[in-house]
Short mmCIF file of C-alpha atoms and ligand atoms in Angstrom, two decimals:
data_model
loop_
_atom_site.label_atom_id
_atom_site.label_comp_id
_atom_site.label_asym_id
_atom_site.label_seq_id
_atom_site.Cartn_x
_atom_site.Cartn_y
_atom_site.Cartn_z
CA UNK J 22 -12.22 -42.30 51.56
CA UNK J 23 -14.63 -43.78 49.01
CA UNK J 24 -17.45 -41.53 50.27
CA UNK J 25 -15.17 -38.55 49.61
CA UNK J 26 -14.35 -39.88 46.12
CA UNK J 27 -18.03 -40.36 45.27
CA UNK J 28 -18.86 -36.88 46.60
CA UNK J 29 -16.00 -35.38 44.56
CA UNK J 30 -17.29 -37.06 41.39
CA UNK J 31 -20.82 -35.78 42.14
CA UNK J 32 -19.44 -32.30 42.70
CA UNK J 33 -17.65 -32.27 39.32
CA UNK J 34 -20.76 -33.60 37.53
CA UNK J 35 -23.05 -31.05 39.18
CA UNK J 36 -20.66 -28.15 38.44
CA UNK J 37 -20.72 -29.08 34.73
CA UNK J 38 -24.51 -29.54 34.78
CA UNK J 39 -24.80 -25.97 36.11
CA UNK J 40 -22.53 -24.62 33.37
CA UNK J 41 -24.71 -26.43 30.81
CA UNK J 42 -27.88 -25.04 32.42
CA UNK J 43 -29.34 -28.55 33.00
CA UNK J 44 -32.44 -28.84 35.18
CA UNK J 45 -32.24 -30.69 38.53
CA UNK J 46 -34.32 -33.66 37.32
CA UNK J 47 -32.13 -34.20 34.27
CA UNK J 48 -28.96 -33.94 36.38
CA UNK J 49 -30.37 -36.55 38.77
CA UNK J 50 -31.15 -38.85 35.84
CA UNK J 51 -27.56 -38.53 34.58
CA UNK J 52 -26.03 -39.10 38.02
CA UNK J 53 -28.03 -42.16 39.05
CA UNK J 54 -26.40 -45.52 38.20
CA UNK J 55 -28.44 -47.91 36.06
CA UNK J 56 -27.62 -51.08 38.03
CA UNK J 57 -25.46 -52.10 41.01
CA UNK J 58 -24.61 -55.76 41.58
CA UNK J 59 -22.89 -57.20 44.67
CA UNK J 60 -21.83 -60.84 44.69
CA UNK J 61 -20.42 -63.12 47.38
CA UNK J 62 -17.38 -65.04 46.09
CA UNK J 63 -16.29 -68.20 47.90
CA UNK J 64 -13.12 -69.97 46.74
CA UNK J 65 -10.85 -72.73 48.05
CA UNK J 66 -7.57 -71.11 49.13
CA UNK J 67 -4.23 -72.86 48.52
CA UNK J 68 -4.01 -73.79 52.23
CA UNK J 69 -7.38 -75.60 52.10
CA UNK J 70 -9.43 -72.92 53.90
CA UNK J 71 -12.44 -71.13 52.35
CA UNK J 72 -11.81 -67.56 51.21
CA UNK J 73 -14.91 -65.32 51.13
CA UNK J 74 -14.73 -62.09 49.14
CA UNK J 75 -17.19 -59.48 47.81
CA UNK J 76 -17.32 -58.43 44.16
CA UNK J 77 -19.12 -55.42 42.67
CA UNK J 78 -20.23 -54.37 39.18
CA UNK J 79 -21.85 -50.98 38.75
CA UNK J 80 -23.36 -50.09 35.37
CA UNK J 81 -23.68 -46.34 35.32
CA UNK J 82 -25.02 -45.24 31.94
CA UNK J 83 -25.49 -46.75 28.46
CA UNK J 84 -27.14 -43.93 26.51
CA UNK J 85 -24.18 -43.79 24.06
CA UNK J 86 -23.38 -47.52 23.84
CA UNK J 87 -22.73 -50.67 25.90
CA UNK J 88 -21.52 -50.20 29.48
CA UNK J 89 -17.71 -50.19 29.60
CA UNK J 90 -15.16 -50.13 32.41
CA UNK J 91 -12.34 -51.91 34.18
CA UNK J 92 -12.22 -54.41 37.01
CA UNK J 93 -10.04 -53.63 40.03
CA UNK J 94 -8.69 -55.97 42.75
CA UNK J 95 -7.87 -53.92 45.86
CA UNK J 96 -8.67 -53.93 49.57
CA UNK J 97 -10.19 -50.41 49.31
CA UNK J 98 -12.83 -51.54 46.76
CA UNK J 99 -16.39 -50.90 47.95
CA UNK J 100 -19.72 -49.96 46.46
CA UNK J 101 -19.04 -46.21 46.63
CA UNK J 102 -15.61 -46.40 45.03
CA UNK J 103 -16.91 -48.57 42.19
CA UNK J 104 -19.90 -46.22 41.69
CA UNK J 105 -17.61 -43.17 41.45
CA UNK J 106 -15.33 -44.97 38.98
CA UNK J 107 -18.33 -46.13 36.91
CA UNK J 108 -19.61 -42.56 36.68
CA UNK J 109 -16.18 -41.31 35.55
CA UNK J 110 -16.24 -43.94 32.79
CA UNK J 111 -19.52 -42.52 31.42
CA UNK J 112 -18.00 -39.06 30.98
CA UNK J 113 -14.65 -40.45 29.79
CA UNK J 114 -16.08 -42.53 26.93
CA UNK J 115 -18.09 -39.45 25.90
CA UNK J 116 -15.01 -37.18 25.99
CA UNK J 117 -13.04 -39.75 23.95
CA UNK J 118 -15.98 -39.96 21.52
CA UNK J 119 -16.09 -43.77 21.62
CA UNK J 120 -19.54 -45.44 21.42
CA UNK J 121 -19.69 -46.80 24.96
CA UNK J 122 -21.30 -45.92 28.26
CA UNK J 123 -19.75 -46.27 31.71
CA UNK J 124 -19.34 -49.10 34.23
CA UNK J 125 -16.79 -50.39 36.73
CA UNK J 126 -16.20 -53.50 38.77
CA UNK J 127 -13.99 -54.69 41.54
CA UNK J 128 -13.27 -57.26 44.19
CA UNK J 129 -12.43 -56.26 47.74
CA UNK J 130 -9.21 -58.20 48.22
CA UNK J 131 -5.54 -57.64 48.97
CA UNK J 132 -4.28 -58.95 45.63
CA UNK J 133 -0.67 -59.15 46.87
CA UNK J 134 -1.73 -61.96 49.26
CA UNK J 135 -3.23 -64.16 46.48
CA UNK J 136 -1.33 -66.78 44.50
CA UNK J 137 -1.89 -66.90 40.72
CA UNK J 138 -4.10 -69.99 41.19
CA UNK J 139 -6.22 -68.21 43.82
CA UNK J 140 -6.53 -65.15 41.55
CA UNK J 141 -7.72 -67.38 38.71
CA UNK J 142 -10.31 -69.13 40.91
CA UNK J 143 -11.55 -65.77 42.25
CA UNK J 144 -11.82 -64.28 38.75
CA UNK J 145 -13.79 -67.29 37.44
CA UNK J 146 -16.13 -67.19 40.46
CA UNK J 147 -16.73 -63.47 39.87
CA UNK J 148 -17.71 -64.16 36.26
CA UNK J 149 -20.03 -66.97 37.46
CA UNK J 150 -21.75 -64.24 39.48
CA UNK J 151 -22.01 -61.55 36.78
CA UNK J 152 -21.90 -63.39 33.40
CA UNK J 153 -25.57 -62.76 32.72
CA UNK J 154 -25.20 -58.97 32.93
CA UNK J 155 -22.01 -58.61 30.84
CA UNK J 156 -21.51 -59.26 27.10
CA UNK J 157 -20.03 -57.81 23.91
CA UNK J 158 -23.10 -55.64 23.27
CA UNK J 159 -24.14 -55.03 26.89
CA UNK J 160 -21.20 -54.52 29.27
CA UNK J 161 -17.50 -54.97 28.47
CA UNK J 162 -14.93 -55.16 31.31
CA UNK J 163 -11.18 -54.34 31.00
CA UNK J 164 -8.08 -54.26 33.25
CA UNK J 165 -7.57 -51.80 36.11
CA UNK J 166 -5.52 -51.81 39.31
CA UNK J 167 -4.05 -55.28 40.01
CA UNK J 168 -5.70 -56.91 36.99
CA UNK J 169 -4.06 -57.44 33.60
CA UNK J 170 -4.18 -59.34 30.31
CA UNK J 171 -4.05 -62.68 32.13
CA UNK J 172 -7.10 -61.72 34.24
CA UNK J 173 -8.96 -60.73 31.04
CA UNK J 174 -8.04 -64.09 29.46
CA UNK J 175 -9.65 -65.92 32.42
CA UNK J 176 -12.76 -63.69 32.13
CA UNK J 177 -13.02 -64.42 28.39
CA UNK J 178 -12.61 -68.16 29.01
CA UNK J 179 -15.14 -68.36 31.86
CA UNK J 180 -17.68 -66.24 29.98
CA UNK J 181 -17.24 -68.47 26.88
CA UNK J 182 -18.29 -71.52 28.95
CA UNK J 183 -21.74 -69.96 29.33
CA UNK J 184 -22.13 -68.05 26.05
CA UNK J 185 -19.74 -69.51 23.44
CA UNK J 186 -16.79 -67.83 21.73
CA UNK J 187 -17.16 -64.08 22.23
CA UNK J 188 -13.78 -62.29 22.48
CA UNK J 189 -15.56 -58.90 22.43
CA UNK J 190 -16.92 -59.49 25.96
CA UNK J 191 -13.71 -58.11 27.45
CA UNK J 192 -10.84 -55.87 26.30
CA UNK J 193 -7.21 -55.69 27.35
CA UNK J 194 -6.82 -59.38 26.41
CA UNK J 195 -3.45 -60.83 25.38
CA UNK J 196 -2.93 -60.42 21.60
CA UNK J 197 -3.02 -64.23 21.13
CA UNK J 198 -6.63 -64.26 22.33
CA UNK J 199 -7.89 -61.36 20.20
CA UNK J 200 -6.33 -58.49 22.13
CA UNK J 201 -5.14 -55.41 20.28
CA UNK J 202 -1.58 -54.42 19.53
CA UNK J 203 -0.85 -51.31 21.58
CA UNK J 204 -3.62 -51.82 24.20
CA UNK J 205 -1.17 -52.48 27.04
CA UNK J 206 0.69 -49.24 26.26
CA UNK J 207 -2.43 -47.20 25.46
CA UNK J 208 -3.27 -45.41 28.73
CA UNK J 209 0.28 -44.24 29.44
CA UNK J 210 0.88 -43.47 25.75
CA UNK J 211 -2.38 -41.49 25.53
CA UNK J 212 -1.38 -39.49 28.63
CA UNK J 213 1.89 -38.50 26.93
CA UNK J 214 0.02 -37.52 23.72
CA UNK J 215 -2.29 -35.41 25.94
CA UNK J 216 0.72 -33.73 27.57
CA UNK J 217 2.15 -32.92 24.13
CA UNK J 218 -1.13 -31.27 23.10
CA UNK J 219 -1.26 -29.19 26.28
CA UNK J 220 2.35 -28.05 25.99
CA UNK J 221 2.06 -27.32 22.26
CA UNK J 222 -0.95 -25.07 23.00
CA UNK J 223 1.36 -22.81 25.05
CA UNK J 224 4.38 -23.05 22.75
CA UNK J 225 6.23 -25.65 24.84
CA UNK J 226 7.30 -29.24 24.25
CA UNK J 227 7.89 -32.39 26.31
CA UNK J 228 11.62 -32.52 25.48
CA UNK J 229 13.78 -31.54 28.44
CA UNK J 230 10.93 -31.49 30.99
CA UNK J 231 11.36 -33.14 34.41
CA UNK J 232 8.61 -35.67 35.14
CA UNK J 233 7.47 -37.14 38.45
CA UNK J 234 5.23 -40.23 38.38
CA UNK J 235 3.25 -41.74 41.26
CA UNK J 236 2.47 -45.43 40.59
CA UNK J 237 4.70 -47.64 38.46
CA UNK J 238 2.24 -50.20 37.10
CA UNK J 239 0.65 -50.36 33.66
CA UNK J 240 -0.08 -46.63 33.32
CA UNK J 241 3.02 -45.30 35.13
CA UNK J 242 5.56 -47.48 33.34
CA UNK J 243 4.25 -46.80 29.82
CA UNK J 244 3.96 -43.08 30.51
CA UNK J 245 7.57 -43.08 31.80
CA UNK J 246 8.73 -45.04 28.77
CA UNK J 247 7.12 -42.63 26.29
CA UNK J 248 8.17 -39.46 28.15
CA UNK J 249 11.80 -40.63 27.96
CA UNK J 250 11.39 -41.57 24.28
CA UNK J 251 10.30 -37.96 23.65
CA UNK J 252 13.30 -36.45 25.39
CA UNK J 253 11.89 -35.78 28.87
CA UNK J 254 13.71 -36.77 32.07
CA UNK J 255 11.87 -38.90 34.65
CA UNK J 256 13.27 -37.72 37.98
CA UNK J 257 10.89 -39.32 40.50
CA UNK J 258 8.80 -42.51 40.53
CA UNK J 259 6.96 -44.42 43.23
CA UNK J 260 4.94 -47.54 43.91
CA UNK J 261 3.58 -49.33 46.95
CA UNK J 262 7.19 -49.80 48.20
CA UNK J 263 7.91 -46.03 48.38
CA UNK J 264 9.44 -43.20 46.32
CA UNK J 265 12.64 -43.13 44.23
CA UNK J 266 14.21 -39.84 43.16
CA UNK J 267 17.19 -39.04 40.97
CA UNK J 268 17.38 -35.49 39.61
CA UNK J 269 19.95 -36.56 37.02
CA UNK J 270 17.25 -38.78 35.50
CA UNK J 271 16.12 -42.29 36.41
CA UNK J 272 17.07 -45.11 34.02
CA UNK J 273 13.44 -45.98 33.25
CA UNK J 274 14.27 -49.15 31.30
CA UNK J 275 16.25 -50.43 34.31
CA UNK J 276 13.38 -49.56 36.68
CA UNK J 277 10.88 -51.40 34.46
CA UNK J 278 13.19 -54.43 34.27
CA UNK J 279 13.49 -54.35 38.10
CA UNK J 280 9.69 -54.36 38.52
CA UNK J 281 9.32 -57.22 36.01
CA UNK J 282 11.79 -59.30 38.01
CA UNK J 283 10.88 -58.36 41.60
CA UNK J 284 7.17 -57.35 41.22
CA UNK J 285 7.84 -53.90 42.75
CA UNK J 286 10.48 -51.15 42.91
CA UNK J 287 11.66 -52.36 46.37
CA UNK J 288 15.45 -52.65 46.25
CA UNK J 289 15.82 -50.47 43.12
CA UNK J 290 19.28 -48.90 43.43
CA UNK J 291 19.22 -46.36 40.58
CA UNK J 292 17.71 -43.59 42.76
CA UNK J 293 17.46 -42.36 46.34
CA UNK J 294 14.72 -44.17 48.28
CA UNK J 295 12.32 -41.64 49.87
CA UNK J 296 8.80 -41.64 51.34
CA UNK J 297 6.24 -42.38 48.59
CA UNK J 298 4.33 -39.11 49.15
CA UNK J 299 7.49 -37.07 48.32
CA UNK J 300 6.99 -37.82 44.64
CA UNK J 301 3.82 -35.69 44.55
CA UNK J 302 5.62 -32.58 45.82
CA UNK J 303 9.05 -33.22 44.27
CA UNK J 304 10.50 -30.32 42.24
CA UNK J 305 9.51 -31.14 38.65
CA UNK J 306 7.69 -29.72 35.61
CA UNK J 307 5.11 -32.46 34.99
CA UNK J 308 3.42 -34.55 37.68
CA UNK J 309 1.60 -37.74 36.69
CA UNK J 310 -0.46 -39.34 39.47
CA UNK J 311 -0.89 -42.91 38.16
CA UNK J 312 -1.89 -44.94 41.23
CA UNK J 313 -5.06 -44.40 43.26
CA UNK J 314 -7.76 -41.78 43.90
CA UNK J 315 -7.72 -38.93 46.43
CA UNK J 316 -3.93 -38.46 46.60
CA UNK J 317 -3.89 -34.70 45.95
CA UNK J 318 -5.67 -33.12 48.91
CA UNK J 319 -6.01 -29.73 50.58
CA UNK J 320 -3.09 -30.79 52.82
CA UNK J 321 -0.50 -31.30 50.04
CA UNK J 322 -1.82 -29.36 47.01
CA UNK J 323 -0.14 -26.14 48.18
CA UNK J 324 3.23 -27.92 48.16
CA UNK J 325 2.96 -29.25 44.59
CA UNK J 326 5.81 -27.78 42.52
CA UNK J 327 4.84 -29.09 39.08
CA UNK J 328 3.45 -26.63 36.52
CA UNK J 329 1.35 -29.29 34.82
CA UNK J 330 -0.54 -32.28 36.22
CA UNK J 331 -1.60 -35.12 33.94
CA UNK J 332 -4.10 -37.41 35.68
CA UNK J 333 -3.13 -40.97 34.69
CA UNK J 334 -5.08 -42.29 37.69
CA UNK J 335 -8.83 -41.98 38.13
CA UNK J 336 -9.95 -39.37 40.65
CA UNK J 337 -6.51 -38.46 42.08
CA UNK J 338 -7.49 -34.84 42.92
CA UNK J 339 -9.98 -33.79 45.63
CA UNK J 340 -12.13 -30.74 44.75
CA UNK J 341 -10.40 -28.65 47.50
CA UNK J 342 -7.00 -29.55 46.02
CA UNK J 343 -8.30 -28.76 42.54
CA UNK J 344 -9.24 -25.26 43.68
CA UNK J 345 -5.84 -24.69 45.34
CA UNK J 346 -4.02 -25.86 42.20
CA UNK J 347 -6.17 -23.65 39.96
CA UNK J 348 -5.41 -20.62 42.15
CA UNK J 349 -1.68 -21.45 41.96
CA UNK J 350 -1.89 -21.51 38.16
CA UNK J 351 -1.12 -25.23 37.87
CA UNK J 352 -2.78 -26.63 34.74
CA UNK J 353 -4.48 -29.98 35.37
CA UNK J 354 -5.46 -32.31 32.53
CA UNK J 355 -8.28 -34.32 34.16
CA UNK J 356 -8.59 -38.11 34.30
CA UNK J 357 -11.62 -38.28 32.00
CA UNK J 358 -9.44 -36.90 29.20
CA UNK J 359 -5.82 -37.61 30.22
CA UNK J 360 -6.24 -41.36 30.74
CA UNK J 361 -8.87 -42.02 28.05
CA UNK J 362 -6.22 -43.68 25.83
CA UNK J 363 -6.97 -47.01 27.54
CA UNK J 364 -10.66 -47.07 26.76
CA UNK J 365 -10.00 -45.67 23.29
CA UNK J 366 -7.76 -48.60 22.33
CA UNK J 367 -10.23 -50.91 24.12
CA UNK J 368 -12.75 -49.61 21.60
CA UNK J 369 -10.31 -50.41 18.76
CA UNK J 370 -9.83 -53.91 20.24
CA UNK J 371 -13.61 -54.43 20.48
CA UNK J 372 -14.10 -53.23 16.88
CA UNK J 373 -11.39 -55.64 15.70
CA UNK J 374 -13.11 -58.48 17.60
CA UNK J 375 -16.50 -57.65 16.08
CA UNK J 376 -15.00 -57.58 12.56
CA UNK J 377 -12.43 -60.38 13.04
CA UNK J 378 -9.97 -58.07 11.29
CA UNK J 379 -6.78 -57.05 13.07
CA UNK J 380 -4.68 -53.88 12.96
CA UNK J 381 -0.92 -53.40 13.43
CA UNK J 382 0.48 -51.24 16.23
CA UNK J 383 1.30 -48.26 13.99
CA UNK J 384 -2.37 -48.10 12.91
CA UNK J 385 -3.52 -48.27 16.54
CA UNK J 386 -1.11 -45.55 17.66
CA UNK J 387 -2.08 -43.25 14.82
CA UNK J 388 -5.80 -43.65 15.56
CA UNK J 389 -5.13 -43.10 19.29
CA UNK J 390 -3.12 -39.98 18.54
CA UNK J 391 -6.02 -38.61 16.50
CA UNK J 392 -8.48 -39.18 19.37
CA UNK J 393 -6.17 -37.45 21.87
CA UNK J 394 -5.68 -34.47 19.52
CA UNK J 395 -9.41 -34.13 18.86
CA UNK J 396 -10.14 -34.51 22.61
CA UNK J 397 -7.76 -31.72 23.54
CA UNK J 398 -9.22 -29.40 20.88
CA UNK J 399 -12.74 -30.09 22.25
CA UNK J 400 -11.60 -29.32 25.81
CA UNK J 401 -9.77 -26.16 24.75
CA UNK J 402 -12.92 -24.88 22.97
CA UNK J 403 -15.16 -25.61 25.99
CA UNK J 404 -12.61 -24.01 28.33
CA UNK J 405 -12.64 -20.84 26.25
CA UNK J 406 -16.42 -20.79 25.96
CA UNK J 407 -17.05 -21.22 29.70
CA UNK J 408 -13.85 -19.54 31.00
CA UNK J 409 -13.12 -22.51 33.23
CA UNK J 410 -10.54 -25.16 34.10
CA UNK J 411 -9.74 -28.12 31.84
CA UNK J 412 -11.58 -30.35 34.33
CA UNK J 413 -14.82 -28.38 34.15
CA UNK J 414 -14.43 -28.18 30.36
CA UNK J 415 -14.02 -31.98 30.14
CA UNK J 416 -17.12 -32.62 32.26
CA UNK J 417 -19.06 -30.10 30.15
CA UNK J 418 -18.04 -31.92 26.95
CA UNK J 419 -18.81 -35.37 28.45
CA UNK J 420 -22.14 -34.42 30.02
CA UNK J 421 -23.20 -32.52 26.91
CA UNK J 422 -22.76 -35.61 24.73
CA UNK J 423 -24.48 -37.98 27.18
CA UNK J 424 -27.43 -35.63 27.73
CA UNK J 425 -27.91 -35.26 23.97
CA UNK J 426 -28.03 -39.06 23.50
CA UNK J 427 -30.33 -39.45 26.53
CA UNK J 428 -32.80 -36.87 25.22
CA UNK J 429 -32.84 -38.44 21.75
CA UNK J 430 -33.52 -41.92 23.17
CA UNK J 431 -36.36 -40.60 25.33
CA UNK J 432 -37.84 -42.13 28.46
P1 NAD U 525 -1.50 -51.27 38.22
O1 NAD U 525 -2.05 -52.22 39.20
O2 NAD U 525 -0.85 -51.79 36.99
O3 NAD U 525 -0.45 -50.29 38.95
C1 NAD U 525 -0.75 -49.56 40.11
C2 NAD U 525 0.54 -48.99 40.65
O4 NAD U 525 0.26 -48.11 41.74
C3 NAD U 525 1.51 -50.05 41.18
O5 NAD U 525 2.82 -49.69 40.82
C4 NAD U 525 1.32 -49.94 42.70
O6 NAD U 525 2.45 -50.38 43.44
C5 NAD U 525 1.14 -48.43 42.81
N1 NAD U 525 0.55 -48.01 44.09
C6 NAD U 525 -0.46 -48.57 44.78
N2 NAD U 525 -0.67 -47.89 45.92
C7 NAD U 525 0.24 -46.87 45.92
C8 NAD U 525 0.55 -45.83 46.82
N3 NAD U 525 -0.14 -45.69 47.95
N4 NAD U 525 1.55 -44.96 46.49
C9 NAD U 525 2.24 -45.10 45.33
N5 NAD U 525 2.00 -46.07 44.46
C10 NAD U 525 1.01 -46.95 44.75
O7 NAD U 525 -2.70 -50.26 37.85
P2 NAD U 525 -2.86 -49.35 36.54
O8 NAD U 525 -3.65 -50.12 35.58
O9 NAD U 525 -1.55 -48.76 36.18
O10 NAD U 525 -3.82 -48.21 37.12
C11 NAD U 525 -3.31 -47.06 37.80
C12 NAD U 525 -4.36 -45.97 37.79
O11 NAD U 525 -4.70 -45.65 36.43
C13 NAD U 525 -5.69 -46.35 38.46
O12 NAD U 525 -6.24 -45.19 39.05
C14 NAD U 525 -6.56 -46.77 37.29
O13 NAD U 525 -7.94 -46.65 37.56
C15 NAD U 525 -6.10 -45.78 36.23
N6 NAD U 525 -6.37 -46.19 34.86
C16 NAD U 525 -5.89 -47.36 34.36
C17 NAD U 525 -6.15 -47.70 33.03
C18 NAD U 525 -5.59 -48.94 32.39
O14 NAD U 525 -5.75 -49.10 31.17
N7 NAD U 525 -4.91 -49.82 33.10
C19 NAD U 525 -6.94 -46.85 32.24
C20 NAD U 525 -7.40 -45.65 32.78
C21 NAD U 525 -7.10 -45.34 34.09
#
């Protein structure tokens, strides 16, 4: 699975390198991660036994600024998955035009089996293992799957024990600890701004569209919330407990309240409970994969009924699926643009931390909107110039910016 994900990322990078006419040695330089760290994490479990876990941090590229990328807690986490995600971050920060490079981290663990106390001990132990390679001007983590503001607060606290008060070492923090207004909403909100740009470019709008969302965590819930606020109808959602469809429109606020109370959608009665995979091929206008990588494959891509796919998740589409979707005329807004709202507001949070001057949510949303509009215009220009998909256009824009910075900095 992770090997496939890493190969897919490599394939997308190399396709863009070809379109840009980059030489093989330069492409290799861009593809190769700067540093990969693997740490053994031993903690005392609540039942008195010793829990042994493995944590990873991969720093991919810092030509354009400090390494930047989330930390994921999931049993699928391995070196290859983290490397693929770190590479995507390099191109994403470049597409967003924020002054960061790319990194990613993760711990191989089934987070659902950990208590809050165990999660805290594991997070602190991970920072013990990597504190000397992260920092506000070197490498700045953020939340990802199964990590959140609380996890970032523990990271900030543990890092501060070694290096003093430095809120800029991590983003996605709670607002009380120097987090930014609007950061929690940013990835889902940015994905909806991206959808609006795409639809406006073909004379359409979000209002009245039927939306199907895979994954109902941070990204999925905020995307659902904003789609509904703009007059769309969310007709299918899913999480680890399965799929939920209601063609009359799901009460998104009720679904979010259910997840807050019960930790998942299990038992949600406002929709028909179906197999989770159904959501990807459900009859809808807009499909938002917002869970894990590699979910759109050559097996199911032909059955996708959406006209537009907005990649909230990282790496949800295999290259074979991408080709099938392109042939079918489905327009795909790729992860490195569609979900760049998160890292964009992380940049705003980091800037606020560095200046000790804080913005209100309206200011954050306006600045985010501007980045998403500019990003879409850049992609549309590259797509026209190279007669290619939005994905290839995004990689061309990202690689172009990183290669320019790399050449200027020299060897
Ligand atoms: P999260 O942990 O908040 O939510 C993940 C959701 O996916 C949960 O609802 C979970 O139940 C669901 N899920 C897990 N396995 C599933 C399966 N097999 N089928 C259906 N649903 C499943 O994570 P998140 O932060 O929302 O991240 C989701 C995706 O978005 C990831 O790919 C992540 O890398 C990407 N992303 C997140 C951010 C961010 O700011 N949080 C930014 C950019 C990209």
